[in-house]
Short mmCIF file of C-alpha atoms in Angstrom, two decimals:
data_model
loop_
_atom_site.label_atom_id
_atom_site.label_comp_id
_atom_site.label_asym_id
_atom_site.label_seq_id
_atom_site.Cartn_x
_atom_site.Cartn_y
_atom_site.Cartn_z
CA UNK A 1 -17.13 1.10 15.49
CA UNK A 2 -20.40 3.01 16.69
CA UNK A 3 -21.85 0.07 19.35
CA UNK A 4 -24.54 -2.37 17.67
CA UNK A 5 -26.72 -5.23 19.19
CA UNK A 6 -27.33 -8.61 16.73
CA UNK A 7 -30.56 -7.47 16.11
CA UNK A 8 -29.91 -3.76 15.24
CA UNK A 9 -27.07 -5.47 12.73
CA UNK A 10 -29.25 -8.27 11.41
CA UNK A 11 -31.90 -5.57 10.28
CA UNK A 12 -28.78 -3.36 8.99
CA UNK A 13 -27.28 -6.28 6.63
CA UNK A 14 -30.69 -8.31 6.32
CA UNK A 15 -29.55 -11.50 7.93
CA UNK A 16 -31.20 -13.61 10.97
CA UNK A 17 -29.45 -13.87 14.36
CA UNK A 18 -28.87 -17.46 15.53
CA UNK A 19 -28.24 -16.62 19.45
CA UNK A 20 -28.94 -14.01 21.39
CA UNK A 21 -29.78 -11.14 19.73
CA UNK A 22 -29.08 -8.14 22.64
CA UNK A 23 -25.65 -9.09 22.17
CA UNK A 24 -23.65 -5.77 21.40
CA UNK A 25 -20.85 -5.52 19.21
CA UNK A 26 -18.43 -2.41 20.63
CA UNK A 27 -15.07 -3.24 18.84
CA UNK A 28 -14.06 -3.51 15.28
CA UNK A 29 -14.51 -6.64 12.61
CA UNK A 30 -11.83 -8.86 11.53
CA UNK A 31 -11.35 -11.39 9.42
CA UNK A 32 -8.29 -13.17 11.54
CA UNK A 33 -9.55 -14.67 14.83
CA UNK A 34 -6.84 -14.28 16.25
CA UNK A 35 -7.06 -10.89 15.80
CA UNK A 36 -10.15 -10.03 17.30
CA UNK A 37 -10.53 -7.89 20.35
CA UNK A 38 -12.99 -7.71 22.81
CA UNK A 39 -16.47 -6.85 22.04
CA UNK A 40 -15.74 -7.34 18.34
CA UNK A 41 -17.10 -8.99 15.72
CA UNK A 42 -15.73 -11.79 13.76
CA UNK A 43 -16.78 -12.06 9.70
CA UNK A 44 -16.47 -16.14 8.50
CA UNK A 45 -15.85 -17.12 5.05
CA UNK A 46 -15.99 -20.32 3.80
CA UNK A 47 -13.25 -20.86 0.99
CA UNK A 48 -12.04 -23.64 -1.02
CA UNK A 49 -9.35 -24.63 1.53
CA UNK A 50 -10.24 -22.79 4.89
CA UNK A 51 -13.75 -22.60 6.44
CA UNK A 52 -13.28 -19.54 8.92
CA UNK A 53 -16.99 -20.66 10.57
CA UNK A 54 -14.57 -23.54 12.00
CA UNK A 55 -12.38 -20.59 13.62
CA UNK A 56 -15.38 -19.12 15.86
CA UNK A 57 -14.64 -20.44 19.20
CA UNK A 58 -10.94 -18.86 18.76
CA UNK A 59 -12.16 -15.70 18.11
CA UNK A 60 -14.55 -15.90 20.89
CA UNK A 61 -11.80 -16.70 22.91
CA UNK A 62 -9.75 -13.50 21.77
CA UNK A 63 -12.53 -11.80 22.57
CA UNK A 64 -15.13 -11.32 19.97
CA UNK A 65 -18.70 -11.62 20.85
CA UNK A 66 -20.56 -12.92 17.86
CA UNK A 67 -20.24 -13.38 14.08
CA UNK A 68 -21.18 -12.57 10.67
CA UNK A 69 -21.49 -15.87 8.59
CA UNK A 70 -22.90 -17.73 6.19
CA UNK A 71 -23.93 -20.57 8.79
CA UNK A 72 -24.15 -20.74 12.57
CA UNK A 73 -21.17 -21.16 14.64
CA UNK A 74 -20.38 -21.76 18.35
CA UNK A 75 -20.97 -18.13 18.75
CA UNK A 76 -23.59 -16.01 18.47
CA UNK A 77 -23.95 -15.82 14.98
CA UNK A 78 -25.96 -13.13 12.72
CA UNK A 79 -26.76 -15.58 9.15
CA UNK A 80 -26.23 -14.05 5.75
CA UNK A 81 -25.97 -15.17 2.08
CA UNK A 82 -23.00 -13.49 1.16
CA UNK A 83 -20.97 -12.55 4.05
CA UNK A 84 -18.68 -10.01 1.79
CA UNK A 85 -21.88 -8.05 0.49
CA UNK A 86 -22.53 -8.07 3.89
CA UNK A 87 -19.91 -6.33 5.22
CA UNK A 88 -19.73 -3.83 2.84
CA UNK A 89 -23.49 -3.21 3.47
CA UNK A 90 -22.74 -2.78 7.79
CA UNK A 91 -19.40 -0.71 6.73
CA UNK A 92 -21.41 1.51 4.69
CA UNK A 93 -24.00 2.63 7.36
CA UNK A 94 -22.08 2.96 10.39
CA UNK A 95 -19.95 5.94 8.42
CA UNK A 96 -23.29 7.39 7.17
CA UNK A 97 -24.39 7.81 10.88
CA UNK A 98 -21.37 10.26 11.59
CA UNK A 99 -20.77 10.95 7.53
CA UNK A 100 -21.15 14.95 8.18
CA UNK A 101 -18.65 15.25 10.33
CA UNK A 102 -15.69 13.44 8.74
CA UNK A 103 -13.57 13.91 6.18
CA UNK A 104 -12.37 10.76 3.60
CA UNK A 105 -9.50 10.93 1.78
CA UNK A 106 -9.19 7.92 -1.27
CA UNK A 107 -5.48 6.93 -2.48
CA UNK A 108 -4.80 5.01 -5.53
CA UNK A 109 -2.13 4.61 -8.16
CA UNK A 110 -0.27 1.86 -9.29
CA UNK A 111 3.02 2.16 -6.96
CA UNK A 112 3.52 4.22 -4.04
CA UNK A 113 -0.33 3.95 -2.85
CA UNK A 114 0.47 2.58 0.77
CA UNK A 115 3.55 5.03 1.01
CA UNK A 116 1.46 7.93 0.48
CA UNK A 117 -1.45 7.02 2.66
CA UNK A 118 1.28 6.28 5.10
CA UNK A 119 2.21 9.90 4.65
CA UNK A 120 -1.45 11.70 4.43
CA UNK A 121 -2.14 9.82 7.81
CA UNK A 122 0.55 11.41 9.38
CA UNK A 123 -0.26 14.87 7.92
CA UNK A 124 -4.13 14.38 9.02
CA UNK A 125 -3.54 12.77 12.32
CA UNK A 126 -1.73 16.19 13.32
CA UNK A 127 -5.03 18.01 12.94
CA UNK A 128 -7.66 15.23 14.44
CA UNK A 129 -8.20 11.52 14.89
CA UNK A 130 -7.23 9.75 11.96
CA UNK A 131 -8.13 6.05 11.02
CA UNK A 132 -6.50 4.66 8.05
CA UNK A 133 -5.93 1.95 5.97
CA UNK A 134 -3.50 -0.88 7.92
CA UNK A 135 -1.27 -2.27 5.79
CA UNK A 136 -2.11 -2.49 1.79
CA UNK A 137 -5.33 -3.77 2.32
CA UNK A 138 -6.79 -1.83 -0.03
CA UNK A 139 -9.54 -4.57 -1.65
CA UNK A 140 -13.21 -5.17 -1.40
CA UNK A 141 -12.77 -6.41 2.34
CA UNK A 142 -9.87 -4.01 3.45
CA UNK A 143 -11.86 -1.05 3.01
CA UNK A 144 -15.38 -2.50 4.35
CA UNK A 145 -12.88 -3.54 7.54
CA UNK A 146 -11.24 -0.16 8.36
CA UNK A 147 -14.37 1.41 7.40
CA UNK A 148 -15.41 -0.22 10.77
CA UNK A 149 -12.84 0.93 12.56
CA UNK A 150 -14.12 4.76 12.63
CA UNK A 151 -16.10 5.89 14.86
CA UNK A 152 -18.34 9.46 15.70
CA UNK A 153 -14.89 11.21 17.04
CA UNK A 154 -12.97 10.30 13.95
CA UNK A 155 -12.45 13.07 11.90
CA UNK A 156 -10.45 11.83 9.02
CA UNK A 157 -10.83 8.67 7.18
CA UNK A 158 -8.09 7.84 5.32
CA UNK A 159 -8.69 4.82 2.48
CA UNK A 160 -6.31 3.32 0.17
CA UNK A 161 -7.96 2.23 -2.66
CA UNK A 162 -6.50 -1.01 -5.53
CA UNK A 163 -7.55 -2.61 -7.97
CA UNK A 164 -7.28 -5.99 -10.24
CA UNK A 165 -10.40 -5.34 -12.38
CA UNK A 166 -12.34 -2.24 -14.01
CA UNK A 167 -15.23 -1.27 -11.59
CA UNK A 168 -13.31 -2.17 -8.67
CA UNK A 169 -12.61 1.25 -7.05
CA UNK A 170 -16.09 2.14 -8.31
CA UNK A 171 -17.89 -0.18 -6.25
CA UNK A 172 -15.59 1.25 -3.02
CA UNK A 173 -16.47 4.41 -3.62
CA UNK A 174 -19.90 3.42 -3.72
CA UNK A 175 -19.59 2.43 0.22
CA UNK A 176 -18.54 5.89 1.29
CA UNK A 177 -17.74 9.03 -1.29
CA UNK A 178 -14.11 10.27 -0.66
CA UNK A 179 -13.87 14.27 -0.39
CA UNK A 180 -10.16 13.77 -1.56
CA UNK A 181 -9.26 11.89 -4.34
CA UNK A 182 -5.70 11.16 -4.24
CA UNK A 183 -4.18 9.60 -7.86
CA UNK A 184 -0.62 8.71 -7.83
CA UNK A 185 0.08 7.05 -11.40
CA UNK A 186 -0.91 5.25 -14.02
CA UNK A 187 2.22 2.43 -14.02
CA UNK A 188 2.05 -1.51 -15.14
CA UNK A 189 1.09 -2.89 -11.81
CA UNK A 190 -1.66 -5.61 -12.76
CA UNK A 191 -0.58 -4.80 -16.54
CA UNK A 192 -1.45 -8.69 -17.33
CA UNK A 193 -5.19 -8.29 -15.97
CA UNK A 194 -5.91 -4.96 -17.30
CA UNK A 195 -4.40 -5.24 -20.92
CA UNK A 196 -3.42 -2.06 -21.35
CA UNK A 197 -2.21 1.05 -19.60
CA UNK A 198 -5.31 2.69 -20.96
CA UNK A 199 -7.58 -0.11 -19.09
CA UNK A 200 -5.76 1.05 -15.49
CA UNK A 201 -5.83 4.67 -15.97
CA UNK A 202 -9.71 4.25 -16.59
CA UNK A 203 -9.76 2.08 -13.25
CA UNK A 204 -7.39 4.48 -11.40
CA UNK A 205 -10.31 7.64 -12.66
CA UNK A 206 -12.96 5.89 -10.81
CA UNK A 207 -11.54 6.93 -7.90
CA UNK A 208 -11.91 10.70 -9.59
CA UNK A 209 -15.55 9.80 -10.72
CA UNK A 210 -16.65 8.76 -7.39
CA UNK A 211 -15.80 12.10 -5.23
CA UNK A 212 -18.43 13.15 -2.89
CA UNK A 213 -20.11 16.84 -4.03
CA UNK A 214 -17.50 19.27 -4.14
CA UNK A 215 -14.68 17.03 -3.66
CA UNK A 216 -10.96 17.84 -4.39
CA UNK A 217 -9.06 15.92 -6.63
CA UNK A 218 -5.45 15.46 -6.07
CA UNK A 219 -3.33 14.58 -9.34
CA UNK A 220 0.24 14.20 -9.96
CA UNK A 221 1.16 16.79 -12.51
CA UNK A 222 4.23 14.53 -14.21
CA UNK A 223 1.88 12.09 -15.24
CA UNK A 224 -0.07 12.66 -18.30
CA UNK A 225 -2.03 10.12 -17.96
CA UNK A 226 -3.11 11.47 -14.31
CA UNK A 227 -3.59 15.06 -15.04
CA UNK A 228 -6.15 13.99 -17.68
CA UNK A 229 -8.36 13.02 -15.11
CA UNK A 230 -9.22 16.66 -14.70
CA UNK A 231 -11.94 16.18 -17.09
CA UNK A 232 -13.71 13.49 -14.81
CA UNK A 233 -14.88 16.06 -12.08
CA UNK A 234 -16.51 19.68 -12.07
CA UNK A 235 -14.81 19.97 -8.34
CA UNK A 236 -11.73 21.53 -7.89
CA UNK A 237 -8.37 20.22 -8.68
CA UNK A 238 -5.08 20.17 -6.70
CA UNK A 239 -1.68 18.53 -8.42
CA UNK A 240 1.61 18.13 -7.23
CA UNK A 241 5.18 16.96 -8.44
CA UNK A 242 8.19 18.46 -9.74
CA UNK A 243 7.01 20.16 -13.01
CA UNK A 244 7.08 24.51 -13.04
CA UNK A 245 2.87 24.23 -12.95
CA UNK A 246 2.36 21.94 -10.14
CA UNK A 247 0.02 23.63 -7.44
CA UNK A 248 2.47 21.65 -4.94
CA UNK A 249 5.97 21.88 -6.28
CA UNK A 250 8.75 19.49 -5.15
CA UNK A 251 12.09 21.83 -5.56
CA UNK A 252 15.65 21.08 -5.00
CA UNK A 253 15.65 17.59 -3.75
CA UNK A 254 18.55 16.20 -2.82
CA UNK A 255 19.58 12.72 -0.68
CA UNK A 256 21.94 12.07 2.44
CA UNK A 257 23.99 9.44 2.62
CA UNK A 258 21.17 7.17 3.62
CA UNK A 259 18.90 8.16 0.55
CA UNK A 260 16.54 9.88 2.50
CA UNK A 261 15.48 13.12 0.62
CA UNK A 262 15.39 16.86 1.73
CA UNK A 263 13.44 19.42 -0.50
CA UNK A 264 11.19 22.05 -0.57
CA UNK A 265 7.49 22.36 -0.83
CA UNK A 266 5.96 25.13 -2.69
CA UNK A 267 3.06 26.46 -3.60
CA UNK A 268 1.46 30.03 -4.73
CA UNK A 269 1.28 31.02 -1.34
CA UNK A 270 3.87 29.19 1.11
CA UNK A 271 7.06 27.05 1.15
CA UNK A 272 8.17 24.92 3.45
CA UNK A 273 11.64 22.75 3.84
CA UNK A 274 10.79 19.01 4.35
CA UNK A 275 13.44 16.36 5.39
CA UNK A 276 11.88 12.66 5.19
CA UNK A 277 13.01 9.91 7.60
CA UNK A 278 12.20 7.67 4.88
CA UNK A 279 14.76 5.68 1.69
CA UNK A 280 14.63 7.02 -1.20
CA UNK A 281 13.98 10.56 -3.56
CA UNK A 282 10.67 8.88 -5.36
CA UNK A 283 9.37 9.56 -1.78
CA UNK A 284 9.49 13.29 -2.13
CA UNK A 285 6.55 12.94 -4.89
CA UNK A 286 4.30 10.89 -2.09
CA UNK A 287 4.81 13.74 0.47
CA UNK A 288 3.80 16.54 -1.81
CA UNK A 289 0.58 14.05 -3.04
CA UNK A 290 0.05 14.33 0.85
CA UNK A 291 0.82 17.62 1.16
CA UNK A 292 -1.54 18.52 -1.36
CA UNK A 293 -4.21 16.38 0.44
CA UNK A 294 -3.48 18.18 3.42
CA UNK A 295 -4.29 21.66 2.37
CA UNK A 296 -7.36 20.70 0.42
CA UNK A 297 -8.45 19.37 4.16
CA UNK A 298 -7.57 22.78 5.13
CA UNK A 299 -3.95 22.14 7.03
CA UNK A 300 -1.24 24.46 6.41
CA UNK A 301 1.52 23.98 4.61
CA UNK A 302 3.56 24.16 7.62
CA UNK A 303 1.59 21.63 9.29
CA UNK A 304 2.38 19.29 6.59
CA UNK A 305 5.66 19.71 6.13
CA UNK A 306 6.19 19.10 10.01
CA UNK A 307 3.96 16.19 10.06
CA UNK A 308 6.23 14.61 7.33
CA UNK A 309 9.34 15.36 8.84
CA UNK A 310 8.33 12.10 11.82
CA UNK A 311 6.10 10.14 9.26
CA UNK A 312 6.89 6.13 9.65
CA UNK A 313 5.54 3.69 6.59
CA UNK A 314 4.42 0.34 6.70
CA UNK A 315 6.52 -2.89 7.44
CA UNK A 316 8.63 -3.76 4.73
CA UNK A 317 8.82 -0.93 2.56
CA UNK A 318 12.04 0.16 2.36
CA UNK A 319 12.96 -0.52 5.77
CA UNK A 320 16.86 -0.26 6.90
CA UNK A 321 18.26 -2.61 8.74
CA UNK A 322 21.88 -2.75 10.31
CA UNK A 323 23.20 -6.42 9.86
CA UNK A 324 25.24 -7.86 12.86
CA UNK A 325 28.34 -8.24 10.29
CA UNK A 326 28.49 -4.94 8.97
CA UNK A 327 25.99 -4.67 5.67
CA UNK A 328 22.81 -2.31 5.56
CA UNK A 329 19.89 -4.44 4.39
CA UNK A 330 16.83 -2.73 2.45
CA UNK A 331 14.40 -4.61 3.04
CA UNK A 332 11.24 -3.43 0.21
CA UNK A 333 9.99 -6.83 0.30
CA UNK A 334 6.33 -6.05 0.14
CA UNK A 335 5.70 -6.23 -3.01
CA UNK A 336 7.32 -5.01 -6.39
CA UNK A 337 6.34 -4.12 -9.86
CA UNK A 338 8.47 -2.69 -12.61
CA UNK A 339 8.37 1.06 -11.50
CA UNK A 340 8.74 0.34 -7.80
CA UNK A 341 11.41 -1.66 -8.73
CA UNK A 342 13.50 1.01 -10.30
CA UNK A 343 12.60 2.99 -7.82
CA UNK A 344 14.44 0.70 -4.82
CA UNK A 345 17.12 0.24 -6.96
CA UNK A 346 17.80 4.23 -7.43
CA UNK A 347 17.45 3.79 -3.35
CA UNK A 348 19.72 1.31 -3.07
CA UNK A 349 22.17 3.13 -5.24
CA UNK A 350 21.96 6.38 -3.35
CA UNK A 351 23.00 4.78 -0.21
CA UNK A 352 26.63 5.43 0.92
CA UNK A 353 28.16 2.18 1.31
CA UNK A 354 30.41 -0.77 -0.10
CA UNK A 355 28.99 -3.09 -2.87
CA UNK A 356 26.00 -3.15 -4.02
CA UNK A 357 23.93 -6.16 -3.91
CA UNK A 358 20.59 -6.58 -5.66
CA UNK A 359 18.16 -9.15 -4.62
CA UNK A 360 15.15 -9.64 -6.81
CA UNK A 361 12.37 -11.92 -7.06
CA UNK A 362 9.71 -11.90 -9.56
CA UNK A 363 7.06 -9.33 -10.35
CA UNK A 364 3.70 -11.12 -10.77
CA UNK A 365 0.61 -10.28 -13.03
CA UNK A 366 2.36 -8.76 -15.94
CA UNK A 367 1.07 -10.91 -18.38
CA UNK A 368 2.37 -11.05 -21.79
CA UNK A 369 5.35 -8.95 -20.70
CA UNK A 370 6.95 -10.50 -17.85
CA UNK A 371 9.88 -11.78 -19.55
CA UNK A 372 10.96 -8.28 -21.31
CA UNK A 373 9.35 -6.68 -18.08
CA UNK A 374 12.24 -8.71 -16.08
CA UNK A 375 14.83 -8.74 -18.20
CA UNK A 376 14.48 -4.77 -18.98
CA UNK A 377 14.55 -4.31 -14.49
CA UNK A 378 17.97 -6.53 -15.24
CA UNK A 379 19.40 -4.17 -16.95
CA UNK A 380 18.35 -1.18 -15.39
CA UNK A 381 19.77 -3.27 -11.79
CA UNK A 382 23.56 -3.74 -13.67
CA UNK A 383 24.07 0.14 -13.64
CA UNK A 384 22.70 0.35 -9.90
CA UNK A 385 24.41 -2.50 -8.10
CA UNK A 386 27.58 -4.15 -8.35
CA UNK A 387 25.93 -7.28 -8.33
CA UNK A 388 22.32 -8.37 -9.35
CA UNK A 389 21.06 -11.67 -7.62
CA UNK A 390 17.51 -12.91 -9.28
CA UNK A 391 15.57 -15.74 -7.42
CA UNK A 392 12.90 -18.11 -9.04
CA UNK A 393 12.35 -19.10 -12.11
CA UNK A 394 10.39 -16.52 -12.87
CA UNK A 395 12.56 -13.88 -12.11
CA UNK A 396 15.64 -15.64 -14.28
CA UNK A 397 15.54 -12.85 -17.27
CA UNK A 398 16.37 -10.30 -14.17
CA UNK A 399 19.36 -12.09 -14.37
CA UNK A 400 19.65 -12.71 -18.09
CA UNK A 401 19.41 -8.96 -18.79
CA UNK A 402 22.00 -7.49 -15.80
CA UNK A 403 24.46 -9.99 -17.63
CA UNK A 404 23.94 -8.64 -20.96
CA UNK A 405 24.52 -5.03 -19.62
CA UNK A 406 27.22 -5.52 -17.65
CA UNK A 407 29.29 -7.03 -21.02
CA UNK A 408 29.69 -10.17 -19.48
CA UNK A 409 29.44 -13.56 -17.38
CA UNK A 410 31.05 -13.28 -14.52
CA UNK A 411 30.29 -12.29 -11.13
CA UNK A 412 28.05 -9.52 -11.47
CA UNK A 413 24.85 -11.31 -12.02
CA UNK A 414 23.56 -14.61 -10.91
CA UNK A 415 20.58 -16.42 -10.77
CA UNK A 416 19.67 -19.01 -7.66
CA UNK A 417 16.81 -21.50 -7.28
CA UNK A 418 14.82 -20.32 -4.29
CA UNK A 419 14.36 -18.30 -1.32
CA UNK A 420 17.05 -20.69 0.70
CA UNK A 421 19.75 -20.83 -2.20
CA UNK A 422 19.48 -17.04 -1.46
CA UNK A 423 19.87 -16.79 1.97
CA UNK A 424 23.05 -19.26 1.62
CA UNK A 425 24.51 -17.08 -0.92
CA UNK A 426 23.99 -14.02 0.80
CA UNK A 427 25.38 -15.25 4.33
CA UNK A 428 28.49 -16.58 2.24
CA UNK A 429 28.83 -13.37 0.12
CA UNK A 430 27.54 -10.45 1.99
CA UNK A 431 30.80 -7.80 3.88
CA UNK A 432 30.99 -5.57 6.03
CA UNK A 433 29.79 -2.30 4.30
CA UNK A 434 28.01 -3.93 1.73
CA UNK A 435 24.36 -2.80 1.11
CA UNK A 436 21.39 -4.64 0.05
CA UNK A 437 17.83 -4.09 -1.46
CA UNK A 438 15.65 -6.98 -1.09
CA UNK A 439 12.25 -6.77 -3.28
CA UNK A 440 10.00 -8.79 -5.28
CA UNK A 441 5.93 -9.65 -5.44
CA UNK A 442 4.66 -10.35 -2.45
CA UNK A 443 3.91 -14.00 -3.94
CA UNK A 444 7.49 -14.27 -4.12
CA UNK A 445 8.03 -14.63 -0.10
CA UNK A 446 11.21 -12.22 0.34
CA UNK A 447 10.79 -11.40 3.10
CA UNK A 448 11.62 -14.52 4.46
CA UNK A 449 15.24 -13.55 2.90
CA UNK A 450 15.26 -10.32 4.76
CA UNK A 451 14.20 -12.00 8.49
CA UNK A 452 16.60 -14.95 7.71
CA UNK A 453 19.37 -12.28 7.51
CA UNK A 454 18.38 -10.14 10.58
CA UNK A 455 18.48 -12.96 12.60
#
């Protein structure tokens, strides 16, 4: 964050400065007191539960120097109306003071998003300071907030970009223009608040829509719905993914005995031979989508694929963990939707190992569909693990459907109450050798499963 006194922000945002306003903020803006380091600057919002103006003195005592808030506080506070319109509006003009000499890459899609910007930081951090998205905090705050984090010797900003609502990535684009434009997929993720798969391939093209002049799109080539975006920019267009026309071509993949993929890149020009450190072949797709973003920032191929080849993702994405008696845990407890959900279970099937064991929670905002949606992940789980454990209510046609394709009602699917009727069954059921996948919606608090068993 470019260094700002109280008043210099005040006439930024529009608000009034209750304190003193020579105060200078030097450090970056959170939203978690705790998290606040010195010099930084602490944004308060007053919800229907939590009033984070009441959190001020803990920040201050992490270190943060002053406020942003809809009230005064026992800091020095800068006042505002709307602290979120705020934020966005103080994001927005500290990147325009150093806008000419960075680059911003935008990642959306409706699975693999914080994978691939995982992956594109790593590529762009080999060529110049890189801030990126932590996390999957990818909403109208999470982008503001890393926004903030840059500063005039950044030279890549990498965003990831959701959305729940049509406009959404619009109105982030609208802080700063990306110059890459990375879309993944059009999946079902949020299928119950967009309607349609139509309605999130429109909100996935805003992304397209908002590119800065001359911008690059990056589209995935397998997915019609993707490659149509084409006709949403005059800019140039790179794609990637395993079909004969991609401009970056995944070829021969193939997985080790801990599903991690090898394969090689190509394009018209170059190839390179990529081995990921990471679970799982869907992965080889989000590292040619980086790839691609790569060379349209003008890496190499070579510096790519070498960038890759260390790349580390986010907590909780497909994670291994050795368990102290004997079974591999993946723990993709994150968050899930149907896709991803196939995908960790083609993971956890391409692991070397013993059984099989499927833990699933539900998947959240599907809407109309979350019954078949489960049920259908059931029986796609029955041909992938030897054993298919649902958990919640909501997640019971996981269970129902695994039965129905296995032929029968034994042992190979069953359906428990709750996170702790889990964690009992697993610690009576798991072996040695024995491998299993955690993963549901975040909402569904799996991971508590996964840290219960590693300790």
């Amino acid at each position: 964050m470019i260094p700002l006194s109280l008043g210099e922000l005040a006439a930024v945002i529009g608000g009034t400065v209750k304190g003193d306003a020579a105060i200078t903020v030097t450090a970056p803006a959170v939203l978690d007191g705790r998290q606040a380091e010195p010099g930084g600057l602490f944004v308060a919002f007053a919800g229907e539960h939590v009033d984070g103006h009441d959190f001020a003195e803990q920040a201050g005592r992490a270190g943060a120097v002053a406020v942003l808030g809809s009230r005064p506080t026992d800091l020095p506070t800068v006042v505002v109306e709307d602290a979120q319109a705020a934020l966005q509006t103080l994001a927005a003009h500290v990147v325009r003071q150093f806008r000419d000499g960075l680059t911003v890459a935008g990642v959306t899609g409706s699975q693999g998003k914080t994978s691939t910007k995982d992956l594109l930081t790593a590529v762009l951090a080999s060529a110049g300071p890189t801030i990126a998205t932590i996390g999957s905090r990818n909403n109208e705050l999470g982008v503001p907030l890393t926004m903030l984090r840059a500063d005039p010797a950044t030279r890549f900003l990498v965003l990831e970009m959701g959305a729940r609502h049509i406009g959404q990535i619009a109105d982030l684009t609208g802080l700063v223009a990306p110059d890459l434009a990375v879309v993944l997929n059009v999946g079902r993720a949020h299928l119950g608040k967009f309607g349609s798969r139509g309605g999130i391939a429109k909100a996935k093209g805003e992304l397209v829509q908002g590119l800065a002049p001359g911008g690059t799109a990056i589209l995935n080539a397998d997915d019609p719905r993707v490659v149509a975006m084409r006709a949403l920019t005059d800019g140039p267009v790179l794609t990637f993914g395993l079909a004969e026309h991609a401009d970056v071509r995944v070829i021969d993949p193939t997985l080790d005995r801990l599903a991690r993929p090898t394969f090689e890149l190509r394009t018209a020009r170059a190839s390179a031979r990529v081995t990921l450190p990471l679970l799982g072949a869907h992965q080889a797709l989000n590292a040619a989508a980086a790839a691609a973003a790569g060379l349209a920032a003008g890496l190499s191929l070579d510096q790519a694929a070498a960038a890759l080849a260390d790349a580390k993702l986010s907590k909780w994405r497909l994670e291994l963990h050795e368990l102290a008696g004997g079974a591999t845990m993946i723990n993709d407890s994150y968050n899930a939707h149907p896709e991803s959900v196939l995908a960790g279970l083609d993971a956890l099937a391409a692991v070397e190992g013993g059984r099989r064991i499927a833990v699933l929670g539900a998947m959240l905002e599907l809407g109309d569909e979350s019954d078949a949606e489960h049920r259908s992940v059931g029986e796609y789980a029955a041909d992938r693990a030897d054993v298919v454990v649902a958990v919640g209510e909501l997640a019971r046609p996981i269970a129902d459907g695994a039965r129905a394709a296995a032929g029968d009602a034994g042992e190979r699917a069953v359906a428990l109450a709750d996170n702790d009727a889990a964690v009992d069954w697993l610690r009576r059921n798991l072996g040695a050798g024995d491998v299993v996948l955690i993963k549901a919606s975040r909402g569904a608090n799996l991971d508590e499963v996964a840290a219960a068993l590693v300790s």
